[in-house]
Coordinates of C-alpha atoms in Angstrom, one line a residue:
M1 CA 173.2 -7.5 51.0
G2 CA 169.4 -7.8 51.0
K3 CA 167.1 -5.2 52.6
K4 CA 166.6 -5.5 56.3
A5 CA 163.1 -6.8 57.1
K6 CA 160.8 -4.1 58.4
E7 CA 159.9 -4.6 62.1
P8 CA 156.2 -4.9 62.8
E9 CA 154.6 -2.0 64.4
K10 CA 153.7 -2.2 68.1
P11 CA 150.0 -2.9 68.7
S12 CA 147.9 0.2 69.4
T13 CA 146.8 0.8 73.0
A14 CA 144.0 3.2 72.0
W15 CA 141.4 0.6 72.8
Q16 CA 142.2 1.0 76.5
G17 CA 140.7 4.4 76.6
T18 CA 137.4 3.1 75.1
Y19 CA 137.4 0.2 77.4
G20 CA 137.9 2.4 80.4
D21 CA 135.1 4.7 79.3
M22 CA 132.8 1.7 79.0
I23 CA 133.5 0.5 82.5
T24 CA 132.9 4.0 83.9
L25 CA 129.6 4.3 82.1
M26 CA 128.5 0.9 83.4
L27 CA 129.4 1.9 87.0
C28 CA 127.3 5.1 86.5
F29 CA 124.4 3.1 85.2
F30 CA 124.2 0.9 88.2
V31 CA 124.6 3.8 90.6
M32 CA 121.7 5.5 88.8
L33 CA 119.5 2.6 89.7
Y34 CA 119.4 4.1 93.2
N35 CA 116.4 6.5 93.2
P36 CA 117.5 9.4 95.5
S37 CA 113.9 10.1 96.5
E38 CA 113.5 6.5 97.9
V39 CA 116.9 6.0 99.6
D40 CA 117.5 7.1 103.2
V41 CA 119.5 10.3 103.4
T42 CA 122.3 8.7 105.4
Q43 CA 122.5 5.8 102.9
L44 CA 122.8 8.2 100.0
A45 CA 125.6 10.1 101.7
T46 CA 127.5 6.9 102.2
I47 CA 127.2 5.9 98.5
T48 CA 128.1 9.4 97.3
Q49 CA 131.2 9.3 99.5
S50 CA 132.2 5.9 98.1
L51 CA 132.0 7.2 94.5
Q52 CA 134.5 10.0 95.1
M53 CA 137.3 8.0 93.5
Q54 CA 140.7 9.7 93.2
E55 CA 142.4 9.9 89.8
T56 CA 146.0 8.8 89.3
E57 CA 148.4 10.4 86.9
S58 CA 147.6 7.8 84.3
T59 CA 145.0 8.7 81.7
S60 CA 144.5 5.4 79.9
G61 CA 140.9 4.5 80.5
G62 CA 140.3 1.9 83.3
L63 CA 143.8 2.5 84.7
S64 CA 142.8 6.0 85.8
L65 CA 141.2 4.7 89.0
S66 CA 143.0 4.2 92.3
A67 CA 143.6 0.6 93.3
G68 CA 141.0 -0.8 95.6
Q69 CA 138.3 1.8 95.1
L70 CA 135.8 -0.5 93.4
S71 CA 136.2 -3.1 96.1
D72 CA 135.7 -0.4 98.8
L73 CA 132.5 0.7 97.1
G74 CA 131.2 -2.9 97.2
N75 CA 132.1 -3.2 100.9
N76 CA 130.3 0.1 101.7
I77 CA 127.2 -0.9 99.9
N78 CA 127.1 -4.3 101.5
S79 CA 127.5 -2.8 104.9
L80 CA 124.4 -0.5 104.4
P81 CA 121.2 -1.4 106.2
S82 CA 118.7 -3.2 104.0
L83 CA 117.4 -1.4 101.0
E84 CA 113.8 -2.0 102.2
K85 CA 114.4 0.2 105.2
G86 CA 115.8 3.0 103.1
K87 CA 112.9 2.6 100.6
S88 CA 110.4 2.7 103.4
L89 CA 111.7 6.0 104.8
G90 CA 111.9 7.4 101.3
L91 CA 108.3 6.6 100.6
A92 CA 107.3 8.1 104.0
K93 CA 109.1 11.3 103.1
K94 CA 107.4 11.5 99.7
K95 CA 104.1 11.0 101.4
A96 CA 104.8 13.7 104.0
V97 CA 106.0 16.2 101.5
S98 CA 102.8 15.7 99.4
L99 CA 100.4 15.6 102.3
F100 CA 101.8 18.5 104.3
A101 CA 102.4 20.8 101.3
P102 CA 99.8 23.4 102.6
D103 CA 101.4 23.4 106.1
V104 CA 104.9 23.8 104.8
K105 CA 103.8 26.6 102.5
T106 CA 102.2 28.5 105.5
N107 CA 105.3 27.8 107.7
K108 CA 103.4 25.7 110.2
I109 CA 105.7 22.7 109.9
T110 CA 109.0 21.7 108.3
I111 CA 110.1 18.3 107.0
T112 CA 113.7 17.3 107.3
S113 CA 115.9 14.2 107.8
D114 CA 118.7 13.6 110.2
E115 CA 120.4 10.7 112.0
R116 CA 117.2 10.0 114.0
G117 CA 115.1 9.5 110.9
L118 CA 112.4 11.6 109.2
V119 CA 111.5 14.7 111.3
I120 CA 108.2 16.6 111.1
T121 CA 108.6 19.8 113.1
L122 CA 105.6 21.7 114.4
L123 CA 106.5 25.3 115.0
S124 CA 105.1 25.8 118.4
D125 CA 103.9 29.4 118.1
N126 CA 101.3 28.1 115.6
F127 CA 100.0 25.3 117.8
F128 CA 100.3 26.7 121.4
E129 CA 99.7 30.0 123.1
E130 CA 102.7 31.5 124.9
G131 CA 103.4 29.5 128.1
S132 CA 100.5 27.1 127.4
A133 CA 100.4 23.4 126.5
E134 CA 96.8 23.5 125.2
L135 CA 96.7 23.0 121.5
N136 CA 95.3 25.8 119.4
I137 CA 92.7 23.6 117.7
N138 CA 90.9 26.4 115.8
E139 CA 94.0 27.5 114.0
T140 CA 95.7 24.1 113.4
R141 CA 92.8 21.5 113.2
E142 CA 93.5 20.8 109.5
T143 CA 97.2 20.3 110.1
L144 CA 96.6 18.0 113.0
L145 CA 94.1 15.9 111.0
R146 CA 96.6 15.5 108.3
L147 CA 99.1 14.4 110.9
A148 CA 96.7 11.7 112.1
E149 CA 96.1 10.6 108.5
F150 CA 99.8 10.4 107.9
F151 CA 100.4 8.1 110.9
R152 CA 97.6 5.8 109.9
S153 CA 99.1 5.4 106.4
A154 CA 100.7 2.3 105.0
E155 CA 104.0 4.1 104.4
V156 CA 104.8 4.3 108.2
Q157 CA 102.7 1.5 109.6
D158 CA 105.8 -0.6 110.5
R159 CA 107.7 2.2 112.1
R160 CA 108.0 3.6 115.6
Y161 CA 107.8 7.3 116.5
R162 CA 109.0 9.8 119.1
I163 CA 107.4 13.2 119.9
E164 CA 109.9 15.7 121.4
G165 CA 108.9 18.9 123.0
H166 CA 111.4 21.9 123.0
T167 CA 111.3 25.5 124.3
D168 CA 113.6 28.5 124.1
N169 CA 115.6 29.7 127.1
T170 CA 112.9 32.1 128.4
P171 CA 111.8 31.0 131.9
V172 CA 108.2 30.2 132.5
A173 CA 106.1 33.0 134.0
S174 CA 105.9 33.2 137.8
D175 CA 102.2 32.4 137.7
S176 CA 102.5 29.5 135.3
I177 CA 101.1 26.1 136.2
F178 CA 104.4 24.6 135.0
P179 CA 107.4 24.7 137.4
S180 CA 109.9 25.0 134.5
N181 CA 110.3 24.6 130.8
W182 CA 110.9 20.9 131.3
E183 CA 107.3 20.3 132.3
L184 CA 106.0 22.7 129.6
S185 CA 108.0 21.0 126.8
A186 CA 107.0 17.5 127.9
T187 CA 103.3 18.4 128.3
R188 CA 103.2 19.9 124.8
A189 CA 104.5 16.6 123.4
V190 CA 102.1 14.5 125.4
N191 CA 99.1 16.7 124.3
V192 CA 100.1 16.2 120.6
L193 CA 100.1 12.5 121.2
H194 CA 96.7 12.6 122.9
Y195 CA 95.2 14.4 119.9
L196 CA 96.6 11.9 117.4
A197 CA 95.4 9.0 119.5
D198 CA 91.9 10.5 119.6
Y199 CA 91.9 10.3 115.8
G200 CA 92.8 6.6 115.6
V201 CA 96.6 6.7 115.7
D202 CA 98.2 3.8 117.7
E203 CA 99.8 5.5 120.7
N204 CA 101.6 2.3 121.6
K205 CA 104.1 3.0 118.7
F206 CA 105.1 6.4 120.3
S207 CA 107.4 7.6 122.9
V208 CA 107.5 11.1 124.4
A209 CA 110.3 13.3 125.6
G210 CA 110.7 16.9 126.8
Y211 CA 114.0 18.7 126.4
S212 CA 113.3 22.2 127.7
D213 CA 115.8 24.5 126.1
T214 CA 118.7 22.0 126.0
R215 CA 118.6 21.3 122.3
P216 CA 118.2 24.6 120.4
K217 CA 118.4 24.7 116.6
F218 CA 119.3 28.3 116.5
S219 CA 120.7 30.9 118.8
N220 CA 118.4 32.1 121.6
D221 CA 120.0 35.6 121.3
T222 CA 117.4 36.7 118.7
A223 CA 113.6 36.6 118.7
E224 CA 113.6 34.7 115.4
G225 CA 116.0 32.1 116.8
R226 CA 113.9 31.6 119.9
A227 CA 110.7 31.2 117.8
Y228 CA 112.3 28.4 115.8
N229 CA 113.6 26.8 119.0
R230 CA 110.0 26.6 120.4
R231 CA 108.9 23.5 118.6
V232 CA 107.6 19.9 118.7
D233 CA 109.5 17.4 116.7
I234 CA 107.6 14.2 115.6
I235 CA 110.2 11.7 114.4
I236 CA 109.7 8.6 112.3
L237 CA 112.6 6.7 113.8
D238 CA 115.4 5.0 112.0
E239 CA 115.8 1.4 113.1
G240 CA 118.9 2.3 115.1
H241 CA 117.0 4.7 117.3
F242 CA 114.1 2.5 118.3

């Protein structure tokens, strides 16, 4: 009998690992095109959540991803508001961080973002005397001038804004001209708007609200917490909060 013919070897599947790595790298490349400094915080959170893909037990390259994750990522990105809106708020935040660096350093203001939009917080004890709604111009003139410059800048010209006054839970003094913290918080917000308008800011783009002590950021049980709760928030509104 002749020798039995040798069976051909099965084709190698090693290429699948390389192929899977290439696909993963391409995905990372396109994700990196989003500049975190220019994308709205809520948008960036949505994209980050979409990229948290679960691994299966398989380790062979592209087969290591759960079914349907890439299509879900595409759906989430398509459902985001326009990139121009996120870019606009991103540029506004970069402008604010640069312009208000001296004020942030001296703890006069803070700059944050939340579901409302970009929030510039004036720590009230720097801007108002206790129980008063009159701006302390001598101490805060430079900060207020920078605020006026910011709201005249191109980065926020197509936006709308809201000024919110807040107090701690300490009642107003018995001899105060304000019946309660409601009037005090609202008047402080209005006076900030009047000052900005005097320096050329378009007051028609603003709304004003007073919240008294109903929206504390920290506990009112400590002096430090009450100090942070006494504040005026100036918000560059997200389109959903116009």
